[in-house]
Amino acid sequence: MDLPTIAQLLEASLDPKQNKQAELALLQEEKKPNFSVALLQIVASNTFSSTVRLASALCFKNFIKRNWVDEEGTYKLPQNEIVTIKQELIGLMIAVPPTIRSQLGDAVGIIADSDFWERWDTLVDDLVSRLTPDNTTVNNGVLQVAHSIFKRWRPLYRSDELFTEINHVLSKFGTPFLTLFVNTDNLIEQNKSNKPLLQQCFSTLNLVMKLFYDLSCQDLPPIFEDNLDDITKLLHKYLTYDDTALHSDDDDEAGSLEFVKSGIFEVLSLFVQKYEDAFGKYVEMFVGSSWNLLTTIGTETKYDILVSKALQFLTSVTRIQQHSQVFNNEATMTTVVEKVVLPNLMLRDSDMDMFEDEPIEFIRRDLEGSDSDTRRRAGTDFLRGLSSQYEQLVTEVVFKFITHFQTEYSANPGQNWKAKDTAVYLYNSIAAKGTVTASQGVKTTNPHVNVLEFFQNNIANDLVSDTGVEPILKVDAIKFLYTFRSQMSREQWQQAFPLLVKHLASSNYVVYTYAAIAVERILALTDGHQAIINQADVLPLSKDLLEHLFGIIEKDPKPEKIQENEFLMRCVMRVLIVIKDAVLPLTDTVLSHLINITQIICTNPSNPRFYYYHFEALGALIRFAAPSQPDKLETELYPPFAMVLRDDVSEFMPYVFQLFAALLEANPSASLSDYYKSIISGVLTADVWLARGNVPALVRLLSSIIHRGAPDMAANNQIEPVLGIWKQLMTRKVHEAYAFELLECIVANFPPAVLEKYYVPIFQVLLTKLNENKTEQLASRFVRFYHFFSSNDEKGLGADFFIKICDQIQSGVYVPLYLTIILPDTQKLARPLDRKIAVISLTKTLGASTAFAETYKKGWGYTCEALLKLLQNAPTLAASDDVIIDQDVDDLNFGVGFTQLTTIRKPAKDSWPEITDVKKWVGDYLIETDQKTGGRIRSFVQERLNAEAAAALAVYMQV
């Protein structure tokens, strides 16, 4: 491999002006043998710059993610490349700088997902063999590799396979790991004056704490339980340890000492929550140390994570009755609130600096439900934990402080506004019970408080007043309504909602953003049956509301600034969803803004949440405006969407494919416009299907194109490329469902005569797949396809045509297929539409199939029995609703691969909407067929069914 060329491409990929071309060139390079090994060689070489080496490590990680194994776990790389990577990766990871090590660690984790431990059973022995008594650099590398692998266990559900893997690791790694912990402690004792070595030792301890958590996350390892006395002594030693050599000079950045103590608190919280029976006797000692730490630590930002972890540990303790009893008296509770809770709930200068200088970061940290480790959140959770055990006591104690701060504020509102902020925050902490949900906010409140009364007496005026109120108090008022939104009636919201909308006009970033957050959530709020704020309420405000939101979003036209605030775009999306087709008079305005934003952010996509909401907003506009203005939207949206495809903006492509499809579906009876004809060739290009996230959207788009343009595609010889894509989709298990979706579309829209020469190859692919790699999902999708094919006899398909094709492949192959897969798996169909189509298919087989009438006489009886079983639990289709369900943008998988746009989610298609009562239809169809065929059905019933089945069918036929 040409290392200098690859290195130049990696360097160019870091330059915004060259990165697209460089990435395309790297994609070509990666097709060459040993590309991954070349990347590792660049990482290992000091002749290349640190940025190029880091870029190579990142490229290696992404290459491994795409190319290590397929869905079945089969290696995609040559065996010699696999072996080389495994041989070189661990040693290299230990040797490189920490920034590069983290990228290689991610790659190790990806490999471990498929290979560890059974296909990489030497790994733990390799790691253990490299541990040393005193070489911290090597040890830290080894521990980083171990953490990259073992942290995978944290979110997993318990299983025999998981515990086999964990036991394999513990049998080899447990003892050396504890020995390393002791050795590191000795090394620290021997080198207290050696600051560089001390820093390295604490880096080791930081990794040791992470591994304690990894190794204990599923169950307490026996080796830890047997040595718990010694382990807890060392944990306590370093929780209370101090050395000025380890102090950080930066008030904002935590140092190694803070990280180690934070890690210890994470381990302690885990032990309290899961292993109290073994760890309970040590809890009191750690509670005392936590108290000392929290009452003496400074307010500097560098201690924030440590304070949060300490409070989280105490919160865990409060949930256990026997340990929380220490707090169960007024004097202790008062001290706890005064010395521990209040210092961490009060606004600091650093908080106000962030409020003013980094407002979007302030909002993300402050939002309820955020995963940020802030002091305020941890303090709130601790207070709620205490309240869950001693609600009345906590309420009484906290209200004394609330009253104190309210009095302080009243004495000098202009000077003492922070006192009111503290009072409101304290109130929020004790008033809310349980989990604060994203959809409804606080659902249950403390019975000892009156939320609405507190709002009216203490907060409402801050929302109403136009002047003289500090911005942070405006935010508190908006946030109060946002948090307790479910506690207010529709009538109360009729009065409060316009006040929230008014605050969108604030000049303060945090105020108008919180107003947008609250407006969006209130618009999504229901009482279980209907919206609290409905279309009629919003409509008079909608034009100005949308214009104002777009004005804020587009104020600074730089791509990164437009995308900075996802909350504003989420509010735009929600307004469009609520006003529905009342958007029609506003279409031009909304469209121009959304197109402008698309064109700007195309050049540098930087905030996945923002552009998700942006495309959902476009989806809402298409959903409600395109049915009446299809040509307008197609014409105006084509240029920006085509630009996304032309410039290969990979982040946007799955969204654009969905939106193109929705535009087509909005006008299903029209012919295919020139715009769409021009993108067919691109959609049929194999490369665009390589990105896994594109596939669901592309299948939908291609299906929509076929539905409207099948005659043109047939005339332009585009059937074979479509079938080529279908065949490729069938090769991957993860894409099988999409392959069948596309196949049904092909069969439904191209006439049988046009497809006649392709049916045998299509069926060969299906039967081969069933024979060689049958899974429950594959069988289910095949059975659904069979019934789709069989039920469409009026389109020239039907059971007889299916049998004819099967006989062309191999005479007699249909019978075992029908008896061993189609009939038994029909009963497993779960979705009502699938069961409905099966009922229609089987009924038509009984009435219209010549093969079943004349050749498969026993099969006719089996078919009737299968139909009767289906009818015992006849499919009932739920009425379609207009509810648009939100995506969870905080889900770890959000933005990875394909993300469904819910505003244009494609509803399941009922090919027979006119059949509303399947039982009645079955009877009517068989009676009509019986009359047309001179009583054939009746005679078959007598000849081919037993008495029980005949009687059951007679109920439907009423004969």
Tab-separated table of C-alpha atoms in Angstrom, residues 477-662:
chain	number	residue	atom	x	y	z
A	477	ALA	CA	-41.547	31.400	35.319
A	478	ILE	CA	-41.620	29.831	31.860
A	479	LYS	CA	-39.887	26.717	33.132
A	480	PHE	CA	-42.427	26.412	35.976
A	481	LEU	CA	-45.294	26.280	33.462
A	482	TYR	CA	-43.315	23.887	31.271
A	483	THR	CA	-42.554	21.562	34.203
A	484	PHE	CA	-46.055	21.536	35.713
A	485	ARG	CA	-47.972	21.767	32.422
A	486	SER	CA	-50.076	18.677	33.133
A	487	GLN	CA	-51.355	20.187	36.380
A	488	MET	CA	-53.188	22.973	34.566
A	489	SER	CA	-56.637	22.727	33.001
A	490	ARG	CA	-57.496	23.639	29.428
A	491	GLU	CA	-59.177	26.818	30.692
A	492	GLN	CA	-56.070	27.859	32.604
A	493	TRP	CA	-53.920	27.220	29.557
A	494	GLN	CA	-56.195	29.423	27.468
A	495	GLN	CA	-55.011	32.307	29.651
A	496	ALA	CA	-51.363	31.256	30.046
A	497	PHE	CA	-50.523	30.216	26.494
A	498	PRO	CA	-50.538	33.741	24.961
A	499	LEU	CA	-48.101	34.827	27.685
A	500	LEU	CA	-45.664	32.124	26.604
A	501	VAL	CA	-46.013	33.122	22.964
A	502	LYS	CA	-45.334	36.754	23.920
A	503	HIS	CA	-41.958	35.768	25.359
A	504	LEU	CA	-40.786	34.502	21.994
A	505	ALA	CA	-40.292	38.207	21.240
A	506	SER	CA	-37.807	38.598	24.110
A	507	SER	CA	-34.365	39.880	23.205
A	508	ASN	CA	-32.776	37.389	25.611
A	509	TYR	CA	-31.625	34.141	24.006
A	510	VAL	CA	-32.448	31.892	26.976
A	511	VAL	CA	-35.854	33.508	27.528
A	512	TYR	CA	-37.072	33.177	23.937
A	513	THR	CA	-35.623	29.678	23.635
A	514	TYR	CA	-37.337	28.497	26.822
A	515	ALA	CA	-40.528	30.096	25.524
A	516	ALA	CA	-40.160	28.065	22.309
A	517	ILE	CA	-39.535	24.884	24.325
A	518	ALA	CA	-42.614	25.501	26.456
A	519	VAL	CA	-44.849	26.475	23.508
A	520	GLU	CA	-43.851	23.331	21.626
A	521	ARG	CA	-44.498	21.029	24.582
A	522	ILE	CA	-47.845	22.638	25.401
A	523	LEU	CA	-48.928	22.282	21.757
A	524	ALA	CA	-48.107	18.566	22.032
A	525	LEU	CA	-49.964	18.170	25.346
A	526	THR	CA	-53.236	16.239	25.516
A	527	ASP	CA	-55.620	15.353	28.290
A	528	GLY	CA	-55.641	11.778	27.042
A	529	HIS	CA	-58.327	12.410	24.453
A	530	GLN	CA	-57.810	15.794	22.845
A	531	ALA	CA	-55.198	18.520	22.592
A	532	ILE	CA	-55.106	21.106	25.384
A	533	ILE	CA	-54.324	23.797	22.792
A	534	ASN	CA	-56.003	22.947	19.498
A	535	GLN	CA	-55.877	24.154	15.934
A	536	ALA	CA	-58.481	26.869	16.482
A	537	ASP	CA	-56.486	28.293	19.401
A	538	VAL	CA	-53.240	28.495	17.432
A	539	LEU	CA	-54.547	29.543	14.038
A	540	PRO	CA	-54.929	33.276	14.734
A	541	LEU	CA	-51.327	33.366	16.001
A	542	SER	CA	-49.765	30.991	13.494
A	543	LYS	CA	-48.639	33.406	10.769
A	544	ASP	CA	-46.856	35.786	13.149
A	545	LEU	CA	-45.587	32.912	15.273
A	546	LEU	CA	-43.943	31.148	12.325
A	547	GLU	CA	-42.534	34.362	10.871
A	548	HIS	CA	-41.013	35.264	14.216
A	549	LEU	CA	-39.476	31.827	14.752
A	550	PHE	CA	-37.979	31.811	11.263
A	551	GLY	CA	-36.674	35.332	11.854
A	552	ILE	CA	-34.764	34.200	14.941
A	553	ILE	CA	-33.439	31.057	13.257
A	554	GLU	CA	-32.222	32.900	10.155
A	555	LYS	CA	-30.911	36.002	11.953
A	556	ASP	CA	-27.295	34.906	11.533
A	557	PRO	CA	-26.967	33.234	8.097
A	558	LYS	CA	-23.849	31.192	8.900
A	559	PRO	CA	-24.655	27.446	8.649
A	560	GLU	CA	-23.450	26.635	12.160
A	561	LYS	CA	-25.454	29.518	13.692
A	562	ILE	CA	-28.672	28.654	11.866
A	563	GLN	CA	-28.419	25.091	13.182
A	564	GLU	CA	-27.380	26.021	16.699
A	565	ASN	CA	-30.839	26.096	18.306
A	566	GLU	CA	-32.842	22.941	17.612
A	567	PHE	CA	-35.551	24.039	20.052
A	568	LEU	CA	-36.697	26.825	17.729
A	569	MET	CA	-37.003	24.475	14.761
A	570	ARG	CA	-38.835	21.938	16.902
A	571	CYS	CA	-41.364	24.672	17.707
A	572	VAL	CA	-41.775	25.445	13.969
A	573	MET	CA	-42.414	21.757	13.340
A	574	ARG	CA	-45.015	21.557	16.115
A	575	VAL	CA	-46.926	24.632	14.904
A	576	LEU	CA	-47.142	23.130	11.409
A	577	ILE	CA	-48.361	19.821	12.839
A	578	VAL	CA	-51.050	21.529	14.915
A	579	ILE	CA	-52.441	23.863	12.239
A	580	LYS	CA	-52.545	21.018	9.675
A	581	ASP	CA	-54.118	22.020	6.349
A	582	ALA	CA	-54.680	25.565	7.610
A	583	VAL	CA	-51.072	26.039	6.511
A	584	LEU	CA	-52.294	26.387	2.903
A	585	PRO	CA	-52.514	30.204	2.914
A	586	LEU	CA	-49.012	30.308	4.436
A	587	THR	CA	-47.436	27.789	2.070
A	588	ASP	CA	-45.379	30.305	0.077
A	589	THR	CA	-43.893	31.910	3.173
A	590	VAL	CA	-43.139	28.692	5.023
A	591	LEU	CA	-41.735	27.056	1.905
A	592	SER	CA	-39.367	29.924	1.150
A	593	HIS	CA	-37.942	29.853	4.686
A	594	LEU	CA	-37.504	26.072	4.771
A	595	ILE	CA	-35.880	26.052	1.325
A	596	ASN	CA	-33.501	28.839	2.337
A	597	ILE	CA	-32.503	26.981	5.503
A	598	THR	CA	-31.999	23.740	3.557
A	599	GLN	CA	-29.683	25.433	1.070
A	600	ILE	CA	-27.598	27.044	3.824
A	601	ILE	CA	-27.178	24.069	6.167
A	602	CYS	CA	-26.444	21.791	3.202
A	603	THR	CA	-22.954	23.244	3.089
A	604	ASN	CA	-22.094	22.156	6.630
A	605	PRO	CA	-24.526	19.885	8.528
A	606	SER	CA	-23.523	20.209	12.175
A	607	ASN	CA	-26.514	19.618	14.470
A	608	PRO	CA	-28.417	16.354	13.830
A	609	ARG	CA	-31.292	17.353	16.108
A	610	PHE	CA	-31.821	20.649	14.287
A	611	TYR	CA	-31.875	19.176	10.814
A	612	TYR	CA	-34.080	16.296	11.953
A	613	TYR	CA	-36.705	18.805	13.136
A	614	HIS	CA	-36.129	20.843	9.991
A	615	PHE	CA	-36.972	17.892	7.766
A	616	GLU	CA	-39.915	16.968	9.999
A	617	ALA	CA	-41.188	20.520	9.433
A	618	LEU	CA	-40.827	20.006	5.680
A	619	GLY	CA	-42.626	16.685	6.103
A	620	ALA	CA	-45.512	18.387	7.899
A	621	LEU	CA	-45.787	20.983	5.115
A	622	ILE	CA	-45.833	18.238	2.464
A	623	ARG	CA	-48.343	16.168	4.421
A	624	PHE	CA	-50.860	18.982	4.767
A	625	ALA	CA	-50.213	21.142	1.674
A	626	ALA	CA	-49.085	18.751	-1.065
A	627	PRO	CA	-52.432	16.967	-1.620
A	628	SER	CA	-53.994	20.244	-2.787
A	629	GLN	CA	-50.845	21.841	-4.276
A	630	PRO	CA	-48.767	18.895	-5.528
A	631	ASP	CA	-47.245	20.566	-8.586
A	632	LYS	CA	-46.222	23.666	-6.641
A	633	LEU	CA	-44.402	21.751	-3.938
A	634	GLU	CA	-42.772	19.343	-6.388
A	635	THR	CA	-41.530	22.237	-8.509
A	636	GLU	CA	-40.165	24.323	-5.637
A	637	LEU	CA	-38.671	21.543	-3.540
A	638	TYR	CA	-36.951	19.759	-6.393
A	639	PRO	CA	-33.947	22.168	-6.655
A	640	PRO	CA	-32.878	22.052	-2.964
A	641	PHE	CA	-33.485	18.303	-2.748
A	642	ALA	CA	-31.597	17.695	-5.972
A	643	MET	CA	-28.744	19.781	-4.563
A	644	VAL	CA	-28.543	17.443	-1.554
A	645	LEU	CA	-28.234	14.450	-3.883
A	646	ARG	CA	-25.836	16.180	-6.283
A	647	ASP	CA	-23.500	17.307	-3.482
A	648	ASP	CA	-23.754	13.909	-1.768
A	649	VAL	CA	-24.794	15.373	1.585
A	650	SER	CA	-24.982	11.962	3.217
A	651	GLU	CA	-26.514	13.243	6.478
A	652	PHE	CA	-29.555	14.576	4.589
A	653	MET	CA	-30.064	11.929	1.935
A	654	PRO	CA	-32.306	9.522	3.917
A	655	TYR	CA	-34.542	12.471	4.792
A	656	VAL	CA	-34.689	13.788	1.229
A	657	PHE	CA	-35.546	10.343	-0.163
A	658	GLN	CA	-38.471	10.138	2.291
A	659	LEU	CA	-39.671	13.625	1.369
A	660	PHE	CA	-39.437	12.910	-2.369
A	661	ALA	CA	-41.531	9.788	-1.775
A	662	ALA	CA	-44.105	11.722	0.268
